[in-house]
Every structure is written in structure tokens, then in C-alpha cells.
Amino acid sequence: MTDHSEHEHDHDHDHDHDHGHDHAHAPHPVREDHDLELSYGEAKFLALKGLLIEKGVVTADEIRRRLEINDRGTPHQGARMVARAWLDPAFKARMLENAKAAARELSIDVTEAELMAIENTPACHNLIVCTLCSCYPRSLLGEPPAWYVSKAYRSRAVREPRKVLREFGLTFPDSVEVRVHDSNADLRYIVLPMRPEGTEALGEAELAALVSRDCLVGAALPGLTT
Amino acid sequence: MSDDAAQAYALGDRVRIVDLAKPGHVRTPIYARGKIGVIDHCCGSFENPENRAYGRVGRERIPLYRVRLRQRELWPDYDGAAEDTLVLEVYHHWLRPA
């Protein structure tokens, strides 16, 4: 936003100021692209990708298709599951039994091997982390937030979860068990939060709107942070 | 491995997560090795990631469990409620009865 306003004040001309049109007149501040040189990680990724394709392990098309699946994932899909579970106890039971099959009922195609729904209760609050890398149900929820893949979160969530939760604005009395789930192997997780009080009159879409991305990993509570 | 798979653990069994000190791609975090917990969930069987990571795919599937531990078992100086727990996924060959 700051860039934009500086941009506007840099020169005075009376035509509409659209982004991306050509300025024939000079001088105009030029913003350098940041992608002129590859970072170490990008270079490594491209080299590895090239080798895997060359050796016939994967095809470029398979990589593209997988990225498209991740792009289809969005926290809203998880929020829809939560809202349905709040309204339909039978669906909730099926979701806790087999979350992947429950997702399919809502026409959500989860491509990870397994998806497990973990229910928050008055006695137990759940927090999801992957300490080894950044395992996350991407086909359901899309790419994880940057903090979820950070080393700080991955190491601290298992070591001092209550402190981490406090930094997210959540404080629980000692009478509430805090349970951390390390998504370190083949399962992927979605937290089923508790339905907030005072939402009895709300419909499914309104309920889903209360459920933010962070609620689905246990780092927020519905309705408080959206 | 086949007799390992035969003697599966059941819900609530006490288990120790062992330290196999195995190099390469393993999915048992160091913080949990040597610690005792209980079987929280039997997840079914999956191909061993210690093979899959090296392109050895399509081999036998091994049982995977969710093991629940007290935070104070993991971290003696844990700063939180005594009832706080952690659950992680452990393949069968990293577990021993406890």
C-alpha cells in the first residue's frame, strides 16, 4: 500500500492512474523485479525437478496437476465441514469416524492418504503441528500459513504449546487439557472446533463464515478472530 | 517384518518409542525417542517411509499407530498442566511393549 501511494505522489498528471499502463513520460521510478536471480532453494528445486523429469520419475504434467489440487484447497472447504458437523450430529459422527469420506459427502475430494478430524471439547483443546516438515491437508485447506511451516512454530508447538497459544490470543485454564498432535507421518488433521454460544439462529453458510483457517489447526477459536 | 506386523498393539497398550538410531529419512522425531506412552489410535498399515523416501515403493505395509504421551514424560520441566498431552504417529518397528 505504501508503494502505491508513493507512486501516486511521485508525479502529477491528470489522467486516470491505472496500474500497469505504459508511461511514455519520464522520469518514473522503477521498481526492480525480485525474481531476476534464483535463490539457492529455487535453483535446487529446478535442478531436482529437471532431474526427476529427465529420469522419468515424474512428468511435468503430474507436477502441474498436483499444484492445481493444492490450489483448489481452501480453508473454506474445512469451514464447510465444521458448519455441517455443528448442524448435523450424524454427519459429525461420520466425520469423526472418517473425515475423508465425510468430505466426499460435501463434494470435497481429499487426496491425502488419510484425514482425521480432532474434536475440541470443554475439557480438551487441540493444536496441530508437523515437527518434521510441514504436513498439512493441502487438498482440503490449500497451502498452510507461513507460521505453520516456520521452524519456530514447529519446535515450540510441541515444547511450550500453552505459550504459543497465548501468543495467538488463546488462554486456557489448567483444567483444560492442551493436546498437541504431531502430523509427522501419514495422517493429516483438521480440528473440529466447538460451536460458539449464541449461534443457534445461524444457518450453515453463516456458521462456516465464523470458522477461520487458524481454527482448523487449533490456533484460533471460531468467531473470535475472523 | 512379517512377524512384527502380526503382533500388533491394541488401543491403550503401554509402549516405549525406541531409538533405532537409523540414519536417513525416518519419521520418528528425536524428542519422542525413549519415551513411554499409550496407543491412542490404530491407523492401519502404510508403506514404510524409510523405503519410500529412497524410491523403494510398493513394498509391504506396516502398522502405524498414534501414540499419546504426557507432556511431562517428554519434557520433565514442561511448563503447563500435568494433564497436557501430545499425540504423534509411530510405525510399528519403533515401538516396544512397556
XYZ file of C-alpha atoms in Angstrom:
324
model
C 0.000 0.000 0.000
C 2.829 2.378 0.848
C 4.421 1.703 -2.508
C 1.212 2.594 -4.228
C 0.721 5.927 -2.523
C 4.329 6.980 -3.101
C 3.835 6.053 -6.691
C 0.815 8.319 -6.963
C 2.512 11.278 -5.378
C 5.640 10.999 -7.444
C 4.288 12.740 -10.471
C 1.349 14.908 -11.304
C -0.738 14.168 -14.323
C -4.435 14.327 -14.777
C -5.278 11.050 -16.469
C -6.704 8.123 -14.566
C -3.994 6.306 -12.788
C -4.260 2.642 -13.663
C -1.771 0.028 -12.639
C 0.225 -1.498 -15.399
C -0.284 1.026 -18.184
C 2.649 2.419 -20.079
C 4.083 5.730 -19.007
C 5.627 7.355 -22.007
C 6.848 10.232 -19.921
C 9.934 10.157 -17.762
C 11.232 10.225 -15.134
C 9.359 7.413 -13.466
C 10.678 5.449 -10.518
C 11.393 1.885 -11.494
C 10.843 -0.932 -9.096
C 13.254 -3.735 -9.640
C 11.856 -7.206 -10.022
C 12.865 -9.512 -7.215
C 12.995 -12.623 -9.358
C 15.956 -11.809 -11.589
C 18.249 -14.183 -9.751
C 17.383 -17.587 -8.389
C 17.675 -18.152 -4.692
C 19.576 -21.207 -3.520
C 16.297 -23.024 -2.828
C 14.801 -22.139 -6.204
C 17.901 -23.300 -8.059
C 17.908 -26.558 -6.096
C 14.193 -27.075 -6.767
C 14.569 -26.508 -10.512
C 17.594 -28.811 -10.735
C 15.793 -31.563 -8.803
C 12.600 -31.156 -10.812
C 14.599 -31.333 -14.062
C 16.391 -34.480 -12.960
C 13.186 -36.214 -11.820
C 11.508 -35.450 -15.141
C 14.585 -36.496 -17.118
C 14.766 -39.808 -15.257
C 11.072 -40.430 -15.806
C 10.189 -40.475 -12.074
C 7.515 -37.807 -12.563
C 6.259 -35.840 -15.512
C 5.911 -32.071 -15.686
C 2.192 -32.630 -16.136
C 1.960 -34.610 -12.875
C 3.682 -31.792 -11.004
C 1.326 -29.232 -12.526
C -1.718 -31.351 -11.665
C -0.581 -31.709 -8.064
C -0.106 -27.938 -7.776
C -3.610 -27.464 -9.153
C -5.002 -29.770 -6.465
C -3.244 -27.677 -3.804
C -4.673 -24.526 -5.381
C -8.201 -25.921 -5.177
C -7.793 -26.444 -1.459
C -9.075 -23.593 0.667
C -9.834 -23.130 4.369
C -13.445 -22.554 3.347
C -13.771 -26.251 2.494
C -12.757 -27.119 6.053
C -15.119 -24.473 7.410
C -17.995 -26.034 5.453
C -17.276 -29.396 7.057
C -17.238 -27.825 10.517
C -20.506 -25.952 9.961
C -22.204 -29.113 8.691
C -20.922 -31.057 11.701
C -22.343 -28.414 14.052
C -25.768 -28.693 12.427
C -25.930 -32.418 11.746
C -24.876 -34.775 14.581
C -24.934 -37.778 12.264
C -22.551 -36.052 9.852
C -20.345 -35.099 12.789
C -20.170 -38.735 13.875
C -19.216 -39.797 10.358
C -16.623 -37.006 10.162
C -15.005 -38.156 13.411
C -15.062 -41.736 12.146
C -13.664 -40.997 8.676
C -13.137 -37.355 7.759
C -12.077 -38.115 4.208
C -15.331 -39.921 3.452
C -17.293 -37.150 5.187
C -15.581 -34.569 2.972
C -16.677 -36.529 -0.079
C -20.303 -36.134 1.046
C -19.793 -32.388 0.565
C -18.144 -32.996 -2.843
C -14.724 -32.209 -1.390
C -12.050 -34.511 -2.765
C -9.284 -35.041 -0.209
C -6.297 -36.606 -1.990
C -4.095 -37.189 1.066
C -3.946 -40.800 2.276
C -5.892 -40.174 5.490
C -7.690 -37.270 7.088
C -8.574 -37.317 10.770
C -10.910 -34.861 12.475
C -9.972 -33.990 16.063
C -12.755 -32.587 18.197
C -12.259 -29.766 20.674
C -14.285 -30.247 23.854
C -14.762 -28.192 27.035
C -12.118 -30.484 28.592
C -9.565 -30.602 25.753
C -8.178 -28.126 23.247
C -6.234 -29.496 20.279
C -3.352 -27.969 18.334
C -1.871 -29.401 15.121
C 1.780 -29.174 14.100
C 4.153 -31.089 11.849
C 7.531 -31.016 13.544
C 9.370 -32.822 10.753
C 8.359 -30.707 7.773
C 5.047 -29.041 7.031
C 2.499 -31.838 6.568
C -0.918 -30.255 6.122
C -4.125 -31.367 4.354
C -3.402 -29.201 1.323
C -6.054 -30.690 -0.959
C -8.640 -29.694 1.655
C -7.266 -26.440 3.101
C -4.770 -25.214 0.496
C -1.259 -24.126 1.374
C -0.541 -23.770 5.093
C 0.091 -20.354 6.662
C 3.720 -19.222 6.741
C 3.901 -19.521 10.524
C 2.824 -23.172 10.336
C 5.922 -24.092 8.323
C 8.291 -21.915 10.367
C 10.906 -23.670 12.484
C 9.833 -21.575 15.452
C 6.266 -22.890 15.401
C 7.289 -26.455 14.593
C 9.668 -26.649 17.522
C 7.753 -24.564 20.053
C 4.272 -26.031 19.495
C 5.378 -29.358 20.984
C 7.618 -27.867 23.682
C 5.543 -24.968 25.026
C 2.094 -25.162 23.413
C 0.367 -23.019 26.032
C 2.808 -20.190 25.459
C 2.369 -20.491 21.690
C -1.418 -20.482 22.097
C -1.212 -17.381 24.306
C 0.673 -15.636 21.523
C -2.267 -16.485 19.246
C -4.546 -14.927 21.878
C -5.822 -18.169 23.406
C -5.502 -18.845 27.120
C -6.860 -21.990 28.733
C -7.112 -22.786 32.433
C -5.133 -25.794 33.667
C -8.415 -27.699 33.951
C -8.500 -27.796 30.129
C -6.058 -30.315 28.683
C -3.982 -28.952 25.830
C -3.297 -31.766 23.398
C -0.741 -31.336 20.627
C -0.933 -33.536 17.540
C 2.297 -34.050 15.620
C 1.348 -34.719 11.997
C 4.663 -36.455 11.494
C 3.772 -39.390 9.230
C 0.838 -40.486 7.057
C -2.221 -38.854 8.631
C -3.438 -35.320 8.099
C -5.618 -33.466 10.581
C -8.419 -30.972 10.831
C -9.588 -29.585 14.166
C -13.342 -29.592 14.721
C -13.820 -26.561 16.985
C -16.684 -26.107 19.425
C -19.669 -24.170 18.168
C -19.672 -20.704 19.754
C -22.526 -19.804 22.060
C -25.217 -17.539 20.690
C -25.071 -19.009 17.188
C -28.267 -21.074 17.465
C -30.092 -18.982 14.865
C -27.350 -19.102 12.254
C -27.534 -21.146 9.065
C -24.791 -23.307 7.608
C -23.164 -20.601 5.462
C -23.188 -18.104 8.328
C -21.671 -20.679 10.667
C -18.970 -21.547 8.127
C -18.070 -17.851 7.934
C -17.149 -17.958 11.635
C -14.501 -20.622 11.062
C -11.164 -19.142 10.009
C -8.195 -21.073 8.680
C -6.387 -20.933 12.019
C -9.391 -22.507 13.789
C -8.807 -25.635 11.712
C -5.357 -26.194 13.234
C -6.416 -25.125 16.730
C -4.639 -21.761 16.726
C -7.874 -19.779 16.914
C -11.459 -20.176 18.070
C -14.450 -19.618 15.778
C -15.884 -16.146 15.655
C -13.122 -14.575 17.711
C -10.522 -13.802 15.102
C -12.292 -13.654 11.750
C 8.960 -57.707 9.348
C 6.014 -60.032 8.812
C 6.036 -61.378 12.385
C 6.346 -57.804 13.633
C 3.158 -56.948 11.815
C 1.446 -59.988 13.295
C 1.896 -58.860 16.908
C 0.000 -55.611 16.596
C -0.643 -53.302 19.516
C -4.130 -52.565 20.808
C -5.759 -49.375 22.000
C -4.475 -48.403 25.438
C -1.347 -50.586 25.323
C 1.676 -49.044 27.015
C 4.558 -48.680 24.595
C 8.054 -47.279 24.547
C 9.156 -45.389 21.448
C 12.630 -46.768 20.820
C 15.647 -45.069 19.329
C 16.687 -47.126 16.329
C 19.439 -44.598 15.579
C 18.710 -45.231 11.951
C 20.292 -42.793 9.506
C 18.475 -41.220 6.582
C 14.798 -40.453 6.187
C 12.954 -41.549 9.311
C 9.738 -40.104 10.685
C 10.173 -40.698 14.408
C 11.114 -37.332 15.924
C 14.092 -37.365 18.252
C 12.125 -35.643 21.051
C 9.897 -38.718 21.421
C 12.568 -41.428 21.368
C 12.939 -43.418 24.560
C 9.639 -42.069 25.899
C 6.647 -44.072 27.117
C 3.057 -43.532 26.054
C -0.114 -45.400 25.209
C -1.666 -46.443 21.913
C -4.290 -43.785 21.172
C -5.365 -44.959 17.722
C -4.560 -47.785 15.305
C -4.215 -46.075 11.938
C -3.995 -49.108 9.674
C -0.989 -50.043 7.581
C 1.171 -47.892 5.360
C 4.261 -48.377 3.263
C 7.399 -47.681 5.256
C 8.579 -44.125 4.510
C 12.118 -45.314 5.246
C 11.810 -47.265 1.985
C 9.613 -44.902 0.050
C 11.993 -41.978 0.545
C 14.574 -43.881 -1.491
C 12.301 -44.926 -4.321
C 11.584 -48.380 -2.887
C 7.838 -48.213 -3.414
C 5.203 -50.935 -3.423
C 6.765 -52.907 -0.582
C 4.931 -54.385 2.396
C 2.748 -52.155 4.515
C 3.450 -51.819 8.213
C 1.115 -50.812 11.050
C 1.077 -47.180 12.073
C -0.116 -46.027 15.487
C -0.930 -42.747 17.152
C 0.863 -42.778 20.492
C -0.256 -40.438 23.287
C 2.270 -39.215 25.830
C 2.122 -36.894 28.800
C 3.967 -33.668 28.086
C 5.824 -34.173 31.390
C 7.101 -37.520 30.072
C 8.518 -35.697 27.051
C 9.778 -32.638 28.909
C 10.386 -33.042 32.670
C 10.348 -29.234 33.045
C 7.167 -28.822 30.978
C 5.502 -25.521 31.823
C 1.795 -26.347 31.704
C -0.915 -28.540 33.153
C 0.062 -32.043 34.295
C -2.735 -33.452 32.111
C -1.393 -31.899 28.890
C -0.562 -34.473 26.252
C 0.942 -34.915 22.828
C -0.036 -37.480 20.212
C 2.265 -38.479 17.389
C 2.380 -41.142 14.696
C 4.840 -44.000 15.143
C 5.437 -47.006 12.897
C 5.316 -50.429 14.460
C 9.044 -51.173 14.359
C 9.813 -48.104 16.500
C 7.656 -49.437 19.357
C 8.242 -51.947 22.165
C 5.846 -53.048 24.895
C 6.358 -51.054 28.111
